[in-house]
Short mmCIF file of N, CA and C in Angstrom, two decimals:
data_model
loop_
_atom_site.label_atom_id
_atom_site.label_comp_id
_atom_site.label_asym_id
_atom_site.label_seq_id
_atom_site.Cartn_x
_atom_site.Cartn_y
_atom_site.Cartn_z
N MET A 1 -14.81 10.16 10.03
CA MET A 1 -15.12 8.77 10.27
C MET A 1 -14.05 8.18 11.19
N THR A 2 -14.45 7.38 12.18
CA THR A 2 -13.49 6.78 13.08
C THR A 2 -12.87 5.54 12.43
N GLN A 3 -11.64 5.31 12.79
CA GLN A 3 -10.90 4.19 12.25
C GLN A 3 -11.27 2.91 13.01
N HIS A 4 -11.36 1.81 12.29
CA HIS A 4 -11.65 0.53 12.92
C HIS A 4 -10.48 0.11 13.81
N ARG A 5 -10.79 -0.51 14.92
CA ARG A 5 -9.75 -0.97 15.86
C ARG A 5 -8.81 -1.98 15.20
N ILE A 6 -9.35 -2.77 14.30
CA ILE A 6 -8.53 -3.82 13.67
C ILE A 6 -7.36 -3.22 12.89
N TYR A 7 -7.51 -2.00 12.37
CA TYR A 7 -6.44 -1.38 11.60
C TYR A 7 -5.18 -1.20 12.44
N ALA A 8 -5.35 -0.94 13.73
CA ALA A 8 -4.22 -0.70 14.62
C ALA A 8 -3.69 -1.99 15.25
N MET A 9 -4.37 -3.10 15.02
CA MET A 9 -3.91 -4.38 15.57
C MET A 9 -2.59 -4.78 14.92
N SER A 10 -1.75 -5.37 15.70
CA SER A 10 -0.47 -5.86 15.23
C SER A 10 -0.69 -7.07 14.31
N PHE A 11 -0.12 -7.01 13.11
CA PHE A 11 -0.22 -8.17 12.22
C PHE A 11 0.52 -9.36 12.85
N ALA A 12 1.56 -9.11 13.61
CA ALA A 12 2.31 -10.18 14.27
C ALA A 12 1.45 -10.91 15.30
N LYS A 13 0.45 -10.26 15.83
CA LYS A 13 -0.47 -10.91 16.77
C LYS A 13 -1.58 -11.66 16.04
N VAL A 14 -1.97 -11.18 14.88
CA VAL A 14 -3.04 -11.82 14.11
C VAL A 14 -2.51 -13.03 13.33
N TYR A 15 -1.28 -12.91 12.84
CA TYR A 15 -0.69 -13.96 12.01
C TYR A 15 -0.75 -15.36 12.66
N PRO A 16 -0.34 -15.52 13.94
CA PRO A 16 -0.43 -16.86 14.52
C PRO A 16 -1.87 -17.38 14.60
N LEU A 17 -2.83 -16.48 14.70
CA LEU A 17 -4.22 -16.90 14.72
C LEU A 17 -4.65 -17.42 13.36
N LEU A 18 -4.17 -16.78 12.30
CA LEU A 18 -4.45 -17.26 10.95
C LEU A 18 -3.84 -18.64 10.73
N VAL A 19 -2.60 -18.80 11.17
CA VAL A 19 -1.92 -20.09 11.04
C VAL A 19 -2.64 -21.16 11.86
N ALA A 20 -3.01 -20.83 13.09
CA ALA A 20 -3.69 -21.80 13.96
C ALA A 20 -5.02 -22.24 13.35
N LYS A 21 -5.74 -21.30 12.78
CA LYS A 21 -7.02 -21.63 12.15
C LYS A 21 -6.81 -22.65 11.03
N ALA A 22 -5.80 -22.43 10.23
CA ALA A 22 -5.50 -23.35 9.12
C ALA A 22 -5.03 -24.70 9.66
N GLU A 23 -4.13 -24.67 10.64
CA GLU A 23 -3.57 -25.91 11.18
C GLU A 23 -4.62 -26.77 11.88
N ARG A 24 -5.61 -26.14 12.52
CA ARG A 24 -6.69 -26.91 13.16
C ARG A 24 -7.43 -27.76 12.14
N LYS A 25 -7.41 -27.33 10.89
CA LYS A 25 -8.11 -28.04 9.83
C LYS A 25 -7.17 -28.87 8.95
N GLY A 26 -5.94 -29.09 9.47
CA GLY A 26 -5.01 -29.94 8.76
C GLY A 26 -4.20 -29.26 7.66
N ARG A 27 -4.24 -27.94 7.63
CA ARG A 27 -3.45 -27.20 6.63
C ARG A 27 -2.15 -26.73 7.28
N THR A 28 -1.30 -26.07 6.53
CA THR A 28 0.03 -25.74 7.03
C THR A 28 0.30 -24.24 7.05
N LYS A 29 1.32 -23.89 7.85
CA LYS A 29 1.80 -22.51 7.90
C LYS A 29 2.31 -22.11 6.51
N ALA A 30 2.95 -23.03 5.81
CA ALA A 30 3.48 -22.74 4.47
C ALA A 30 2.34 -22.35 3.53
N GLU A 31 1.19 -22.97 3.66
CA GLU A 31 0.05 -22.61 2.82
C GLU A 31 -0.49 -21.23 3.17
N VAL A 32 -0.51 -20.90 4.46
CA VAL A 32 -0.92 -19.56 4.89
C VAL A 32 0.04 -18.54 4.30
N ASP A 33 1.34 -18.82 4.40
CA ASP A 33 2.35 -17.91 3.85
C ASP A 33 2.18 -17.76 2.34
N GLN A 34 1.88 -18.85 1.67
CA GLN A 34 1.68 -18.80 0.21
C GLN A 34 0.52 -17.87 -0.14
N ILE A 35 -0.55 -17.92 0.63
CA ILE A 35 -1.69 -17.04 0.43
C ILE A 35 -1.28 -15.58 0.67
N ILE A 36 -0.56 -15.32 1.74
CA ILE A 36 -0.11 -13.97 2.04
C ILE A 36 0.81 -13.45 0.94
N HIS A 37 1.71 -14.29 0.48
CA HIS A 37 2.63 -13.89 -0.61
C HIS A 37 1.84 -13.55 -1.87
N TRP A 38 0.88 -14.39 -2.22
CA TRP A 38 0.07 -14.17 -3.42
C TRP A 38 -0.72 -12.87 -3.30
N LEU A 39 -1.32 -12.65 -2.15
CA LEU A 39 -2.19 -11.49 -1.95
C LEU A 39 -1.42 -10.17 -1.89
N THR A 40 -0.27 -10.17 -1.20
CA THR A 40 0.41 -8.92 -0.89
C THR A 40 1.72 -8.68 -1.64
N GLY A 41 2.34 -9.75 -2.12
CA GLY A 41 3.64 -9.62 -2.76
C GLY A 41 4.80 -9.70 -1.80
N TYR A 42 4.52 -9.83 -0.48
CA TYR A 42 5.61 -10.01 0.48
C TYR A 42 6.27 -11.36 0.25
N GLY A 43 7.60 -11.39 0.15
CA GLY A 43 8.34 -12.63 0.13
C GLY A 43 8.57 -13.11 1.54
N GLU A 44 9.27 -14.24 1.68
CA GLU A 44 9.53 -14.81 3.00
C GLU A 44 10.24 -13.81 3.92
N GLU A 45 11.32 -13.21 3.43
CA GLU A 45 12.09 -12.27 4.26
C GLU A 45 11.29 -11.03 4.61
N ALA A 46 10.59 -10.49 3.63
CA ALA A 46 9.81 -9.28 3.87
C ALA A 46 8.67 -9.54 4.86
N LEU A 47 8.04 -10.70 4.76
CA LEU A 47 6.98 -11.06 5.70
C LEU A 47 7.57 -11.19 7.10
N ALA A 48 8.70 -11.87 7.22
CA ALA A 48 9.35 -12.03 8.52
C ALA A 48 9.72 -10.66 9.11
N CYS A 49 10.16 -9.75 8.26
CA CYS A 49 10.52 -8.40 8.69
C CYS A 49 9.29 -7.65 9.23
N GLN A 50 8.17 -7.75 8.52
CA GLN A 50 6.94 -7.09 8.98
C GLN A 50 6.49 -7.67 10.32
N LEU A 51 6.62 -8.99 10.47
CA LEU A 51 6.25 -9.61 11.74
C LEU A 51 7.18 -9.15 12.86
N ALA A 52 8.46 -9.07 12.58
CA ALA A 52 9.45 -8.65 13.59
C ALA A 52 9.25 -7.19 13.99
N LYS A 53 8.84 -6.35 13.03
CA LYS A 53 8.62 -4.91 13.33
C LYS A 53 7.31 -4.67 14.06
N ASP A 54 6.49 -5.72 14.20
CA ASP A 54 5.19 -5.58 14.88
C ASP A 54 4.31 -4.56 14.16
N THR A 55 4.34 -4.61 12.85
CA THR A 55 3.58 -3.69 11.99
C THR A 55 2.08 -3.85 12.24
N ASP A 56 1.37 -2.73 12.26
CA ASP A 56 -0.10 -2.82 12.39
C ASP A 56 -0.70 -3.25 11.05
N TYR A 57 -1.94 -3.72 11.12
CA TYR A 57 -2.63 -4.26 9.94
C TYR A 57 -2.70 -3.24 8.80
N GLU A 58 -3.03 -2.00 9.13
CA GLU A 58 -3.17 -0.97 8.09
C GLU A 58 -1.83 -0.74 7.37
N THR A 59 -0.75 -0.64 8.14
CA THR A 59 0.57 -0.42 7.55
C THR A 59 1.02 -1.66 6.78
N PHE A 60 0.69 -2.84 7.28
CA PHE A 60 1.05 -4.08 6.59
C PHE A 60 0.53 -4.06 5.16
N PHE A 61 -0.71 -3.67 4.97
CA PHE A 61 -1.27 -3.62 3.62
C PHE A 61 -0.79 -2.39 2.85
N ALA A 62 -0.61 -1.27 3.53
CA ALA A 62 -0.14 -0.05 2.85
C ALA A 62 1.27 -0.22 2.30
N GLN A 63 2.09 -1.00 2.98
CA GLN A 63 3.47 -1.21 2.55
C GLN A 63 3.66 -2.46 1.70
N ALA A 64 2.58 -3.14 1.41
CA ALA A 64 2.68 -4.37 0.61
C ALA A 64 3.36 -4.07 -0.72
N PRO A 65 4.38 -4.86 -1.06
CA PRO A 65 5.15 -4.56 -2.28
C PRO A 65 4.39 -4.74 -3.58
N GLY A 66 3.35 -5.52 -3.56
CA GLY A 66 2.61 -5.72 -4.82
C GLY A 66 1.29 -6.40 -4.58
N LEU A 67 0.27 -5.63 -4.22
CA LEU A 67 -1.05 -6.22 -4.03
C LEU A 67 -1.50 -6.85 -5.35
N ASN A 68 -1.89 -8.09 -5.27
CA ASN A 68 -2.24 -8.85 -6.46
C ASN A 68 -3.53 -8.29 -7.09
N PRO A 69 -3.49 -7.91 -8.36
CA PRO A 69 -4.70 -7.37 -8.99
C PRO A 69 -5.84 -8.38 -9.06
N ALA A 70 -5.50 -9.66 -9.05
CA ALA A 70 -6.54 -10.70 -9.11
C ALA A 70 -7.33 -10.80 -7.81
N ARG A 71 -6.89 -10.11 -6.77
CA ARG A 71 -7.63 -10.16 -5.50
C ARG A 71 -9.03 -9.58 -5.66
N ALA A 72 -9.22 -8.71 -6.63
CA ALA A 72 -10.54 -8.13 -6.88
C ALA A 72 -11.55 -9.18 -7.31
N ASP A 73 -11.07 -10.35 -7.70
CA ASP A 73 -11.96 -11.44 -8.10
C ASP A 73 -12.44 -12.27 -6.92
N ILE A 74 -11.94 -11.99 -5.73
CA ILE A 74 -12.34 -12.73 -4.53
C ILE A 74 -13.78 -12.35 -4.19
N ARG A 75 -14.59 -13.35 -4.05
CA ARG A 75 -16.01 -13.15 -3.76
C ARG A 75 -16.41 -14.00 -2.56
N GLY A 76 -17.48 -13.61 -1.92
CA GLY A 76 -18.02 -14.41 -0.83
C GLY A 76 -18.19 -13.60 0.44
N LYS A 77 -18.65 -14.29 1.46
CA LYS A 77 -18.94 -13.64 2.74
C LYS A 77 -17.89 -13.97 3.79
N VAL A 78 -17.57 -12.95 4.57
CA VAL A 78 -16.75 -13.10 5.77
C VAL A 78 -17.49 -12.33 6.86
N CYS A 79 -17.74 -13.00 7.97
CA CYS A 79 -18.48 -12.37 9.07
C CYS A 79 -19.82 -11.81 8.59
N GLY A 80 -20.44 -12.52 7.66
CA GLY A 80 -21.76 -12.12 7.17
C GLY A 80 -21.78 -10.97 6.20
N VAL A 81 -20.61 -10.50 5.78
CA VAL A 81 -20.52 -9.36 4.87
C VAL A 81 -19.83 -9.84 3.58
N ARG A 82 -20.38 -9.45 2.44
CA ARG A 82 -19.78 -9.79 1.16
C ARG A 82 -18.52 -8.95 0.96
N VAL A 83 -17.39 -9.61 0.75
CA VAL A 83 -16.12 -8.89 0.64
C VAL A 83 -16.10 -7.93 -0.54
N GLU A 84 -16.76 -8.30 -1.61
CA GLU A 84 -16.76 -7.44 -2.80
C GLU A 84 -17.58 -6.16 -2.60
N GLU A 85 -18.36 -6.09 -1.54
CA GLU A 85 -19.19 -4.92 -1.27
C GLU A 85 -18.60 -4.00 -0.19
N ILE A 86 -17.45 -4.34 0.34
CA ILE A 86 -16.83 -3.52 1.39
C ILE A 86 -16.22 -2.29 0.74
N ALA A 87 -16.64 -1.13 1.19
CA ALA A 87 -16.21 0.13 0.58
C ALA A 87 -14.83 0.59 1.05
N GLU A 88 -14.53 0.39 2.32
CA GLU A 88 -13.25 0.87 2.87
C GLU A 88 -12.10 -0.01 2.37
N PRO A 89 -11.13 0.59 1.69
CA PRO A 89 -10.05 -0.20 1.08
C PRO A 89 -9.26 -1.07 2.05
N VAL A 90 -8.89 -0.55 3.21
CA VAL A 90 -8.11 -1.34 4.17
C VAL A 90 -8.93 -2.51 4.69
N MET A 91 -10.18 -2.26 5.03
CA MET A 91 -11.04 -3.33 5.53
C MET A 91 -11.23 -4.39 4.45
N ARG A 92 -11.36 -3.97 3.22
CA ARG A 92 -11.54 -4.93 2.11
C ARG A 92 -10.28 -5.82 2.01
N GLU A 93 -9.09 -5.23 2.14
CA GLU A 93 -7.86 -6.02 2.07
C GLU A 93 -7.81 -7.04 3.21
N ILE A 94 -8.17 -6.59 4.40
CA ILE A 94 -8.17 -7.48 5.56
C ILE A 94 -9.14 -8.63 5.32
N ARG A 95 -10.31 -8.32 4.82
CA ARG A 95 -11.32 -9.35 4.59
C ARG A 95 -10.97 -10.27 3.42
N TYR A 96 -10.23 -9.75 2.43
CA TYR A 96 -9.73 -10.65 1.37
C TYR A 96 -8.88 -11.74 2.01
N LEU A 97 -7.96 -11.33 2.89
CA LEU A 97 -7.10 -12.30 3.55
C LEU A 97 -7.93 -13.27 4.40
N ASP A 98 -8.87 -12.75 5.15
CA ASP A 98 -9.75 -13.61 5.97
C ASP A 98 -10.46 -14.63 5.09
N LYS A 99 -10.98 -14.19 3.96
CA LYS A 99 -11.74 -15.08 3.08
C LYS A 99 -10.84 -16.19 2.54
N LEU A 100 -9.62 -15.85 2.13
CA LEU A 100 -8.71 -16.86 1.59
C LEU A 100 -8.32 -17.87 2.66
N ILE A 101 -8.09 -17.41 3.89
CA ILE A 101 -7.75 -18.31 4.98
C ILE A 101 -8.95 -19.18 5.33
N ASP A 102 -10.16 -18.62 5.29
CA ASP A 102 -11.37 -19.42 5.52
C ASP A 102 -11.47 -20.55 4.49
N GLU A 103 -11.22 -20.23 3.23
CA GLU A 103 -11.29 -21.24 2.17
C GLU A 103 -10.23 -22.32 2.40
N LEU A 104 -9.05 -21.93 2.82
CA LEU A 104 -8.00 -22.89 3.13
C LEU A 104 -8.45 -23.82 4.25
N ALA A 105 -8.99 -23.25 5.32
CA ALA A 105 -9.44 -24.03 6.47
C ALA A 105 -10.61 -24.95 6.11
N GLN A 106 -11.37 -24.58 5.10
CA GLN A 106 -12.51 -25.40 4.66
C GLN A 106 -12.07 -26.56 3.76
N GLY A 107 -10.76 -26.63 3.48
CA GLY A 107 -10.25 -27.75 2.72
C GLY A 107 -10.13 -27.52 1.22
N ARG A 108 -10.35 -26.32 0.79
CA ARG A 108 -10.26 -26.03 -0.64
C ARG A 108 -8.80 -26.10 -1.10
N ALA A 109 -8.57 -26.60 -2.29
CA ALA A 109 -7.22 -26.74 -2.82
C ALA A 109 -6.58 -25.36 -3.00
N ILE A 110 -5.30 -25.26 -2.70
CA ILE A 110 -4.60 -23.98 -2.77
C ILE A 110 -4.65 -23.39 -4.18
N ASP A 111 -4.57 -24.24 -5.20
CA ASP A 111 -4.66 -23.76 -6.59
C ASP A 111 -6.01 -23.10 -6.86
N LYS A 112 -7.05 -23.65 -6.29
CA LYS A 112 -8.38 -23.07 -6.48
C LYS A 112 -8.53 -21.78 -5.68
N ILE A 113 -7.96 -21.75 -4.49
CA ILE A 113 -8.05 -20.56 -3.65
C ILE A 113 -7.40 -19.37 -4.34
N LEU A 114 -6.23 -19.61 -4.91
CA LEU A 114 -5.47 -18.53 -5.53
C LEU A 114 -5.87 -18.31 -6.97
N HIS A 115 -6.85 -19.03 -7.43
CA HIS A 115 -7.46 -18.82 -8.75
C HIS A 115 -6.45 -18.96 -9.89
N ARG A 116 -5.22 -19.31 -9.56
CA ARG A 116 -4.17 -19.50 -10.54
C ARG A 116 -4.13 -18.43 -11.61
N ARG A 117 -4.23 -17.20 -11.14
CA ARG A 117 -4.08 -16.04 -12.01
C ARG A 117 -2.67 -15.51 -11.85
N PRO A 118 -2.21 -14.70 -12.75
CA PRO A 118 -0.85 -14.17 -12.62
C PRO A 118 -0.67 -13.45 -11.30
N GLY A 119 0.52 -13.53 -10.76
CA GLY A 119 0.82 -12.83 -9.51
C GLY A 119 1.27 -13.80 -8.54
#
């Protein structure tokens, strides 16, 4: 099976797009970072390090210090596809992040987005 192009994309190039999407809707970079921290376990320094290293998307998720187990509760559609039905693990992780950022941009409260589960 061929690898998706998005896996090789630099997370440092995607990150500003995630922030811009949120900021266009009146949300903040800090909220985007909070979502990334919750989802992946990266702290501020570790996230900055990944961005500085120009890590690709696949490696970004593979090296995540603690993928939140509650992420499996994320439901809904991204790009017309239900995230809970995505079979490929890396693509599912990418779409989890997309879904959470979409919810942020739609004005949903951060507490509701993160489901306030442990992690």
